[in-house]
Amino acid sequence: MNEFPQALTIAGSDSGGGAGMQADIKTIQERHVFATNVVVAITAQNTLGVQASLPLPLSLINQQFASLATDFKIRACKTGMLADAEHVATVAENLRHYDWGPLTLDPVMIAKGGAQLLADDAIDTLRTELLPLATVLIPNLPETEVLTSSRIKTTADFKQAAHQLQQMGAKNIIIKGGHLDYQSQAADYVLYADGQDEWLTTPRIATKRTHGTGDTFSACLTAELAKGTPLKAAIHISKAFIQAAIANPITVGHGHGPTNHWAYQEVHHD
Ligand SMILES: Nc1ncnc2c1ncn2[C@@H]1O[C@H](COP(=O)(O)OP(=O)(O)OP(=O)(O)O)[C@@H](O)[C@H]1O
Ligand SMILES: Cc1ncc(CO)c(N)n1
């Protein structure tokens, strides 16, 4: 019997509900996929910032993976906030040990408000242990700069960095251009495993309601991959999903507000 599509998010909890694991679950649900989760860390967070954060014991991380593996048929997974080097290593071990389908790796480092969600000394572990497992690596600009030890300013820099990340072992690369807020377009660069590439370009929306945009984008991609949507189509749906979520604001919180996870369905009826 064909089981209902199931996806897994391995991430940190955002009490504010707009980013992290909560953004993932809301997005996956909107794409008609059943969301499961491994909680790596808990944050006390709202749209103004991260007030506190605590990684969970490694044994509990291992146990969550084991519980899922004995019962579910997960067809795609993603990672978000992983806290520190030992949590990155533990997650990598569990990704190698079980079959969770294609991995979308969002190398979350710093929240929009400036809080550090990954320790500096975890970057090397992420680079060596997790990056080679990624079907899709989806960093934002600051994360790309850290991972490649380079500065990204021009379109040539995007391409160069994407090739470098591919040489480090990730198969497909999406470099998100959201942080280039002086540009009139929100342009992301995609480099596919076979060497083809493309730009995903949408009008930039003037808003500060961008909490969890990256999580929402990568969660949509994970949901689509869980349903078996081919990668290119899955990426295009995800870009349209995040565009609709930013373009149709909801008034929640007093800082960088969350995006609207209902908007894509309301606009596209899909
Ligand atoms: N103001 C905007 N208007 C339209 N699209 C945007 C805007 N800001 C970001 N995006 C798009 O949202 C997606 C996420 O990109 P972004 O660079 O914001 O990710 P991120 O920094 O990882 O997000 P976060 O850390 O808040 O989860 C990309 O497709 C980007 O182009
Ligand atoms: C828990 C968590 N994960 C990821 C992000 C990045 O959006 C965030 N702000 N909080």
mmCIF file of C-alpha atoms and ligand atoms in Angstrom:
data_model
loop_
_atom_site.group_PDB
_atom_site.id
_atom_site.type_symbol
_atom_site.label_atom_id
_atom_site.label_comp_id
_atom_site.label_asym_id
_atom_site.label_seq_id
_atom_site.Cartn_x
_atom_site.Cartn_y
_atom_site.Cartn_z
ATOM 1 C CA MET A 1 0.000 0.000 0.000
ATOM 2 C CA ASN A 2 1.274 3.486 -0.894
ATOM 3 C CA GLU A 3 1.637 5.380 2.353
ATOM 4 C CA PHE A 4 0.583 9.038 2.674
ATOM 5 C CA PRO A 5 3.644 11.277 1.982
ATOM 6 C CA GLN A 6 5.600 11.969 5.155
ATOM 7 C CA ALA A 7 8.437 14.446 5.725
ATOM 8 C CA LEU A 8 10.809 15.146 8.594
ATOM 9 C CA THR A 9 12.116 18.442 9.962
ATOM 10 C CA ILE A 10 15.180 18.332 12.206
ATOM 11 C CA ALA A 11 15.358 21.792 13.738
ATOM 12 C CA GLY A 12 14.967 24.178 16.624
ATOM 13 C CA SER A 13 11.635 25.199 18.087
ATOM 14 C CA ASP A 14 10.568 28.868 17.744
ATOM 15 C CA SER A 15 8.064 29.767 20.459
ATOM 16 C CA GLY A 16 7.012 32.693 18.239
ATOM 17 C CA GLY A 17 5.745 30.189 15.683
ATOM 18 C CA GLY A 18 6.985 31.952 12.538
ATOM 19 C CA ALA A 19 10.397 30.369 11.982
ATOM 20 C CA GLY A 20 12.248 27.152 12.794
ATOM 21 C CA MET A 21 10.359 23.919 13.247
ATOM 22 C CA GLN A 22 6.977 25.641 13.509
ATOM 23 C CA ALA A 23 7.396 27.344 10.122
ATOM 24 C CA ASP A 24 8.446 23.975 8.705
ATOM 25 C CA ILE A 25 5.438 22.092 10.042
ATOM 26 C CA LYS A 26 2.941 24.778 8.969
ATOM 27 C CA THR A 27 4.437 24.833 5.479
ATOM 28 C CA ILE A 28 4.609 21.060 5.086
ATOM 29 C CA GLN A 29 0.988 20.812 6.214
ATOM 30 C CA GLU A 30 -0.045 23.390 3.588
ATOM 31 C CA ARG A 31 1.539 21.198 0.898
ATOM 32 C CA HIS A 32 -0.573 18.181 1.974
ATOM 33 C CA VAL A 33 2.332 16.238 3.437
ATOM 34 C CA PHE A 34 2.415 14.747 6.947
ATOM 35 C CA ALA A 35 5.093 16.496 9.033
ATOM 36 C CA THR A 36 7.188 14.701 11.634
ATOM 37 C CA ASN A 37 9.963 16.325 13.640
ATOM 38 C CA VAL A 38 13.145 15.880 15.627
ATOM 39 C CA VAL A 39 13.571 18.793 18.061
ATOM 40 C CA VAL A 40 17.254 19.675 18.396
ATOM 41 C CA ALA A 41 16.933 22.818 20.520
ATOM 42 C CA ILE A 42 14.261 24.967 22.103
ATOM 43 C CA THR A 43 14.333 28.734 21.747
ATOM 44 C CA ALA A 44 12.373 31.348 23.657
ATOM 45 C CA GLN A 45 11.769 33.637 20.728
ATOM 46 C CA ASN A 46 9.379 36.192 19.279
ATOM 47 C CA THR A 47 9.380 38.562 16.308
ATOM 48 C CA LEU A 48 11.727 40.896 18.242
ATOM 49 C CA GLY A 49 14.518 38.366 18.771
ATOM 50 C CA VAL A 50 15.746 35.244 20.546
ATOM 51 C CA GLN A 51 15.608 35.638 24.326
ATOM 52 C CA ALA A 52 16.947 32.184 25.340
ATOM 53 C CA SER A 53 17.995 28.905 23.768
ATOM 54 C CA LEU A 54 18.761 25.384 24.976
ATOM 55 C CA PRO A 55 19.905 22.339 22.962
ATOM 56 C CA LEU A 56 18.352 19.031 24.034
ATOM 57 C CA PRO A 57 20.446 16.107 25.355
ATOM 58 C CA LEU A 58 22.043 14.023 22.557
ATOM 59 C CA SER A 59 20.388 10.857 23.887
ATOM 60 C CA LEU A 60 16.971 12.446 23.361
ATOM 61 C CA ILE A 61 17.905 13.450 19.807
ATOM 62 C CA ASN A 62 18.934 9.856 19.079
ATOM 63 C CA GLN A 63 15.732 8.565 20.635
ATOM 64 C CA GLN A 64 13.538 10.819 18.490
ATOM 65 C CA PHE A 65 15.213 9.498 15.323
ATOM 66 C CA ALA A 66 14.822 5.909 16.561
ATOM 67 C CA SER A 67 11.130 6.441 17.355
ATOM 68 C CA LEU A 68 10.467 7.782 13.862
ATOM 69 C CA ALA A 69 12.516 5.080 12.143
ATOM 70 C CA THR A 70 10.545 2.271 13.733
ATOM 71 C CA ASP A 71 7.164 3.576 12.631
ATOM 72 C CA PHE A 72 7.185 6.041 9.727
ATOM 73 C CA LYS A 73 8.073 5.978 6.046
ATOM 74 C CA ILE A 74 9.758 9.353 5.693
ATOM 75 C CA ARG A 75 10.332 10.341 2.051
ATOM 76 C CA ALA A 76 12.261 13.615 2.494
ATOM 77 C CA CYS A 77 13.891 15.525 5.335
ATOM 78 C CA LYS A 78 15.401 18.894 6.135
ATOM 79 C CA THR A 79 17.663 20.356 8.772
ATOM 80 C CA GLY A 80 17.442 23.822 10.348
ATOM 81 C CA MET A 81 18.942 25.108 13.613
ATOM 82 C CA LEU A 82 21.459 22.544 14.904
ATOM 83 C CA ALA A 83 22.998 24.542 17.797
ATOM 84 C CA ASP A 84 26.563 23.241 18.133
ATOM 85 C CA ALA A 85 29.215 20.810 16.871
ATOM 86 C CA GLU A 86 28.113 17.773 18.860
ATOM 87 C CA HIS A 87 24.486 18.206 17.769
ATOM 88 C CA VAL A 88 25.557 18.576 14.134
ATOM 89 C CA ALA A 89 27.619 15.379 14.438
ATOM 90 C CA THR A 90 24.750 13.488 16.100
ATOM 91 C CA VAL A 91 22.289 14.554 13.416
ATOM 92 C CA ALA A 92 24.758 13.572 10.678
ATOM 93 C CA GLU A 93 25.177 10.140 12.282
ATOM 94 C CA ASN A 94 21.399 9.592 12.290
ATOM 95 C CA LEU A 95 21.090 10.765 8.696
ATOM 96 C CA ARG A 96 23.702 8.195 7.655
ATOM 97 C CA HIS A 97 22.224 5.424 9.804
ATOM 98 C CA TYR A 98 18.610 5.509 8.535
ATOM 99 C CA ASP A 99 16.934 6.283 5.212
ATOM 100 C CA TRP A 100 15.018 9.591 5.401
ATOM 101 C CA GLY A 101 14.984 10.328 1.667
ATOM 102 C CA PRO A 102 16.615 13.381 0.087
ATOM 103 C CA LEU A 103 18.069 15.904 2.544
ATOM 104 C CA THR A 104 17.481 19.638 2.176
ATOM 105 C CA LEU A 105 20.188 21.269 4.276
ATOM 106 C CA ASP A 106 19.446 24.811 5.441
ATOM 107 C CA PRO A 107 22.689 25.725 7.248
ATOM 108 C CA VAL A 108 21.008 28.039 9.770
ATOM 109 C CA MET A 109 23.632 30.169 11.547
ATOM 110 C CA ILE A 110 22.243 33.547 12.611
ATOM 111 C CA ALA A 111 18.595 34.593 13.126
ATOM 112 C CA LYS A 112 17.340 37.788 11.413
ATOM 113 C CA GLY A 113 17.537 39.611 14.769
ATOM 114 C CA GLY A 114 21.245 38.703 15.074
ATOM 115 C CA ALA A 115 21.074 35.773 17.535
ATOM 116 C CA GLN A 116 23.570 32.983 16.954
ATOM 117 C CA LEU A 117 21.806 29.649 16.300
ATOM 118 C CA LEU A 118 24.973 27.676 15.442
ATOM 119 C CA ALA A 119 28.213 27.897 17.431
ATOM 120 C CA ASP A 120 31.223 29.152 15.437
ATOM 121 C CA ASP A 121 33.179 25.984 16.146
ATOM 122 C CA ALA A 122 30.377 23.888 14.593
ATOM 123 C CA ILE A 123 30.941 25.273 11.094
ATOM 124 C CA ASP A 124 33.747 22.819 10.304
ATOM 125 C CA THR A 125 31.651 19.841 11.459
ATOM 126 C CA LEU A 126 28.727 21.065 9.355
ATOM 127 C CA ARG A 127 31.039 21.457 6.344
ATOM 128 C CA THR A 128 32.659 18.029 6.641
ATOM 129 C CA GLU A 129 29.878 15.813 8.061
ATOM 130 C CA LEU A 130 26.588 17.269 6.874
ATOM 131 C CA LEU A 131 27.297 19.040 3.613
ATOM 132 C CA PRO A 132 28.250 15.850 1.704
ATOM 133 C CA LEU A 133 24.868 14.330 2.674
ATOM 134 C CA ALA A 134 22.846 17.185 1.159
ATOM 135 C CA THR A 135 20.678 16.614 -1.901
ATOM 136 C CA VAL A 136 19.972 20.350 -1.759
ATOM 137 C CA LEU A 137 22.090 22.869 0.154
ATOM 138 C CA ILE A 138 20.195 26.122 0.607
ATOM 139 C CA PRO A 139 22.278 28.809 2.363
ATOM 140 C CA ASN A 140 21.492 32.523 2.560
ATOM 141 C CA LEU A 141 24.201 35.019 1.633
ATOM 142 C CA PRO A 142 25.985 35.358 5.013
ATOM 143 C CA GLU A 143 25.968 31.537 5.378
ATOM 144 C CA THR A 144 27.394 31.161 1.866
ATOM 145 C CA GLU A 145 30.160 33.597 2.719
ATOM 146 C CA VAL A 146 31.052 31.677 5.889
ATOM 147 C CA LEU A 147 30.968 28.247 4.214
ATOM 148 C CA THR A 148 33.096 29.346 1.238
ATOM 149 C CA SER A 149 35.272 31.910 3.080
ATOM 150 C CA SER A 150 34.499 34.415 0.329
ATOM 151 C CA ARG A 151 32.563 37.654 -0.228
ATOM 152 C CA ILE A 152 29.480 37.556 -2.497
ATOM 153 C CA LYS A 153 28.693 40.787 -4.313
ATOM 154 C CA THR A 154 28.316 40.088 -8.035
ATOM 155 C CA THR A 155 26.377 37.444 -9.974
ATOM 156 C CA ALA A 156 29.750 35.881 -10.829
ATOM 157 C CA ASP A 157 30.434 35.551 -7.080
ATOM 158 C CA PHE A 158 27.130 33.619 -6.632
ATOM 159 C CA LYS A 159 28.133 31.178 -9.385
ATOM 160 C CA GLN A 160 31.664 30.746 -8.099
ATOM 161 C CA ALA A 161 30.425 30.083 -4.549
ATOM 162 C CA ALA A 162 27.808 27.577 -5.739
ATOM 163 C CA HIS A 163 30.469 25.612 -7.616
ATOM 164 C CA GLN A 164 32.688 25.671 -4.549
ATOM 165 C CA LEU A 165 29.844 24.320 -2.373
ATOM 166 C CA GLN A 166 29.207 21.588 -4.936
ATOM 167 C CA GLN A 167 32.873 20.611 -4.806
ATOM 168 C CA MET A 168 32.501 20.312 -1.027
ATOM 169 C CA GLY A 169 29.946 17.539 -1.634
ATOM 170 C CA ALA A 170 26.424 19.003 -1.775
ATOM 171 C CA LYS A 171 24.619 17.912 -4.952
ATOM 172 C CA ASN A 172 22.314 20.828 -5.786
ATOM 173 C CA ILE A 173 22.814 24.363 -4.504
ATOM 174 C CA ILE A 174 20.362 27.231 -3.990
ATOM 175 C CA ILE A 175 21.987 30.467 -2.811
ATOM 176 C CA LYS A 176 19.222 32.719 -1.456
ATOM 177 C CA GLY A 177 19.572 36.397 -2.275
ATOM 178 C CA GLY A 178 17.077 37.695 0.301
ATOM 179 C CA HIS A 179 19.748 39.651 2.170
ATOM 180 C CA LEU A 180 20.583 41.866 -0.846
ATOM 181 C CA ASP A 181 17.898 44.291 0.297
ATOM 182 C CA TYR A 182 19.130 47.218 -1.849
ATOM 183 C CA GLN A 183 18.111 45.323 -5.007
ATOM 184 C CA SER A 184 14.644 45.547 -6.559
ATOM 185 C CA GLN A 185 14.504 41.800 -7.183
ATOM 186 C CA ALA A 186 14.709 38.873 -4.753
ATOM 187 C CA ALA A 187 17.001 36.666 -6.826
ATOM 188 C CA ASP A 188 18.232 33.221 -5.800
ATOM 189 C CA TYR A 189 20.842 31.289 -7.786
ATOM 190 C CA VAL A 190 20.352 27.553 -8.424
ATOM 191 C CA LEU A 191 23.145 25.217 -9.520
ATOM 192 C CA TYR A 192 21.896 21.708 -10.317
ATOM 193 C CA ALA A 193 23.888 18.501 -9.887
ATOM 194 C CA ASP A 194 24.208 18.124 -13.677
ATOM 195 C CA GLY A 195 25.749 21.586 -14.048
ATOM 196 C CA GLN A 196 22.625 23.366 -15.343
ATOM 197 C CA ASP A 197 21.770 26.557 -13.542
ATOM 198 C CA GLU A 198 19.096 29.236 -13.294
ATOM 199 C CA TRP A 199 18.079 32.367 -11.398
ATOM 200 C CA LEU A 200 14.799 32.450 -9.472
ATOM 201 C CA THR A 201 13.749 36.066 -9.638
ATOM 202 C CA THR A 202 10.682 37.726 -8.118
ATOM 203 C CA PRO A 203 9.901 41.367 -7.288
ATOM 204 C CA ARG A 204 11.316 42.293 -3.874
ATOM 205 C CA ILE A 205 8.558 43.220 -1.430
ATOM 206 C CA ALA A 206 9.238 46.188 0.849
ATOM 207 C CA THR A 207 8.465 44.664 4.241
ATOM 208 C CA LYS A 208 10.077 43.754 7.545
ATOM 209 C CA ARG A 209 7.765 40.718 7.884
ATOM 210 C CA THR A 210 10.417 38.223 6.829
ATOM 211 C CA HIS A 211 10.833 36.085 9.956
ATOM 212 C CA GLY A 212 11.359 32.481 8.856
ATOM 213 C CA THR A 213 11.477 33.084 5.096
ATOM 214 C CA GLY A 214 14.377 30.666 4.643
ATOM 215 C CA ASP A 215 12.767 27.939 6.760
ATOM 216 C CA THR A 216 9.506 28.293 4.844
ATOM 217 C CA PHE A 217 11.252 28.063 1.466
ATOM 218 C CA SER A 218 13.218 24.934 2.403
ATOM 219 C CA ALA A 219 10.249 23.295 4.156
ATOM 220 C CA CYS A 220 8.119 23.690 1.020
ATOM 221 C CA LEU A 221 10.907 22.108 -0.996
ATOM 222 C CA THR A 222 11.107 19.202 1.456
ATOM 223 C CA ALA A 223 7.348 18.649 1.272
ATOM 224 C CA GLU A 224 7.406 18.625 -2.519
ATOM 225 C CA LEU A 225 10.316 16.167 -2.583
ATOM 226 C CA ALA A 226 8.380 13.934 -0.156
ATOM 227 C CA LYS A 227 5.536 13.819 -2.696
ATOM 228 C CA GLY A 228 7.959 12.932 -5.483
ATOM 229 C CA THR A 229 7.760 16.274 -7.308
ATOM 230 C CA PRO A 230 10.828 16.535 -9.611
ATOM 231 C CA LEU A 231 13.498 18.830 -8.153
ATOM 232 C CA LYS A 232 13.193 21.721 -10.610
ATOM 233 C CA ALA A 233 9.400 21.885 -10.293
ATOM 234 C CA ALA A 234 9.705 21.546 -6.497
ATOM 235 C CA ILE A 235 12.074 24.533 -6.401
ATOM 236 C CA HIS A 236 9.729 26.652 -8.550
ATOM 237 C CA ILE A 237 6.725 25.841 -6.342
ATOM 238 C CA SER A 238 8.793 26.730 -3.253
ATOM 239 C CA LYS A 239 9.830 30.099 -4.660
ATOM 240 C CA ALA A 240 6.176 30.863 -5.493
ATOM 241 C CA PHE A 241 5.171 29.677 -2.003
ATOM 242 C CA ILE A 242 7.584 32.036 -0.214
ATOM 243 C CA GLN A 243 6.723 34.904 -2.553
ATOM 244 C CA ALA A 244 3.005 34.535 -1.754
ATOM 245 C CA ALA A 245 3.784 34.160 1.965
ATOM 246 C CA ILE A 246 5.732 37.457 1.994
ATOM 247 C CA ALA A 247 3.401 39.340 -0.380
ATOM 248 C CA ASN A 248 0.219 38.704 1.665
ATOM 249 C CA PRO A 249 1.176 39.873 5.157
ATOM 250 C CA ILE A 250 -0.553 38.977 8.402
ATOM 251 C CA THR A 251 -0.289 41.349 11.355
ATOM 252 C CA VAL A 252 1.387 39.302 14.084
ATOM 253 C CA GLY A 253 4.027 40.561 16.535
ATOM 254 C CA HIS A 254 5.842 43.883 16.777
ATOM 255 C CA GLY A 255 9.177 43.137 15.091
ATOM 256 C CA HIS A 256 10.131 41.036 12.059
ATOM 257 C CA GLY A 257 6.705 39.447 11.654
ATOM 258 C CA PRO A 258 6.092 35.916 10.379
ATOM 259 C CA THR A 259 5.086 35.195 6.796
ATOM 260 C CA ASN A 260 1.637 34.020 5.713
ATOM 261 C CA HIS A 261 1.723 30.250 5.298
ATOM 262 C CA TRP A 262 -1.860 30.133 3.964
ATOM 263 C CA ALA A 263 -1.267 32.585 1.130
ATOM 264 C CA TYR A 264 0.027 30.201 -1.559
ATOM 265 C CA GLN A 265 -3.073 28.005 -1.360
ATOM 266 C CA GLU A 266 -5.343 31.055 -1.364
ATOM 267 C CA VAL A 267 -3.615 32.483 -4.453
ATOM 268 C CA HIS A 268 -2.912 29.281 -6.404
ATOM 269 C CA HIS A 269 -5.738 26.996 -5.130
ATOM 270 C CA ASP A 270 -3.244 24.151 -4.967
HETATM 271 N N1 LIG B 1 11.612 41.202 0.785
HETATM 272 C C1 LIG B 1 11.530 40.102 0.034
HETATM 273 N N2 LIG B 1 10.722 40.057 -1.050
HETATM 274 C C2 LIG B 1 10.623 38.940 -1.796
HETATM 275 N N3 LIG B 1 11.320 37.815 -1.556
HETATM 276 C C3 LIG B 1 12.156 37.799 -0.493
HETATM 277 C C4 LIG B 1 12.305 38.930 0.366
HETATM 278 N N4 LIG B 1 13.193 38.603 1.353
HETATM 279 C C5 LIG B 1 13.557 37.325 1.131
HETATM 280 N N5 LIG B 1 12.960 36.839 0.011
HETATM 281 C C6 LIG B 1 13.069 35.486 -0.547
HETATM 282 O O1 LIG B 1 12.795 34.595 0.523
HETATM 283 C C7 LIG B 1 13.577 33.415 0.399
HETATM 284 C C8 LIG B 1 14.406 33.233 1.667
HETATM 285 O O2 LIG B 1 15.560 34.038 1.552
HETATM 286 P P1 LIG B 1 16.372 34.685 2.758
HETATM 287 O O3 LIG B 1 17.666 35.129 2.183
HETATM 288 O O4 LIG B 1 15.499 35.713 3.437
HETATM 289 O O5 LIG B 1 16.540 33.421 3.707
HETATM 290 P P2 LIG B 1 17.084 33.298 5.191
HETATM 291 O O6 LIG B 1 18.011 34.431 5.496
HETATM 292 O O7 LIG B 1 17.606 31.934 5.323
HETATM 293 O O8 LIG B 1 15.763 33.475 6.053
HETATM 294 P P3 LIG B 1 15.550 33.196 7.658
HETATM 295 O O9 LIG B 1 16.894 33.064 8.287
HETATM 296 O O10 LIG B 1 14.749 34.350 8.194
HETATM 297 O O11 LIG B 1 14.736 31.952 7.731
HETATM 298 C C9 LIG B 1 14.398 33.618 -0.888
HETATM 299 O O12 LIG B 1 13.710 33.053 -1.977
HETATM 300 C C10 LIG B 1 14.476 35.134 -1.009
HETATM 301 O O13 LIG B 1 14.731 35.554 -2.334
HETATM 302 C C1 LIG B 2 14.570 27.988 15.913
HETATM 303 C C2 LIG B 2 14.900 28.823 14.736
HETATM 304 N N1 LIG B 2 15.358 28.214 13.626
HETATM 305 C C3 LIG B 2 15.681 28.954 12.538
HETATM 306 C C4 LIG B 2 15.558 30.333 12.548
HETATM 307 C C5 LIG B 2 15.967 31.149 11.344
HETATM 308 O O1 LIG B 2 14.899 31.674 10.696
HETATM 309 C C6 LIG B 2 15.054 30.925 13.727
HETATM 310 N N2 LIG B 2 14.890 32.277 13.826
HETATM 311 N N3 LIG B 2 14.740 30.149 14.803
#
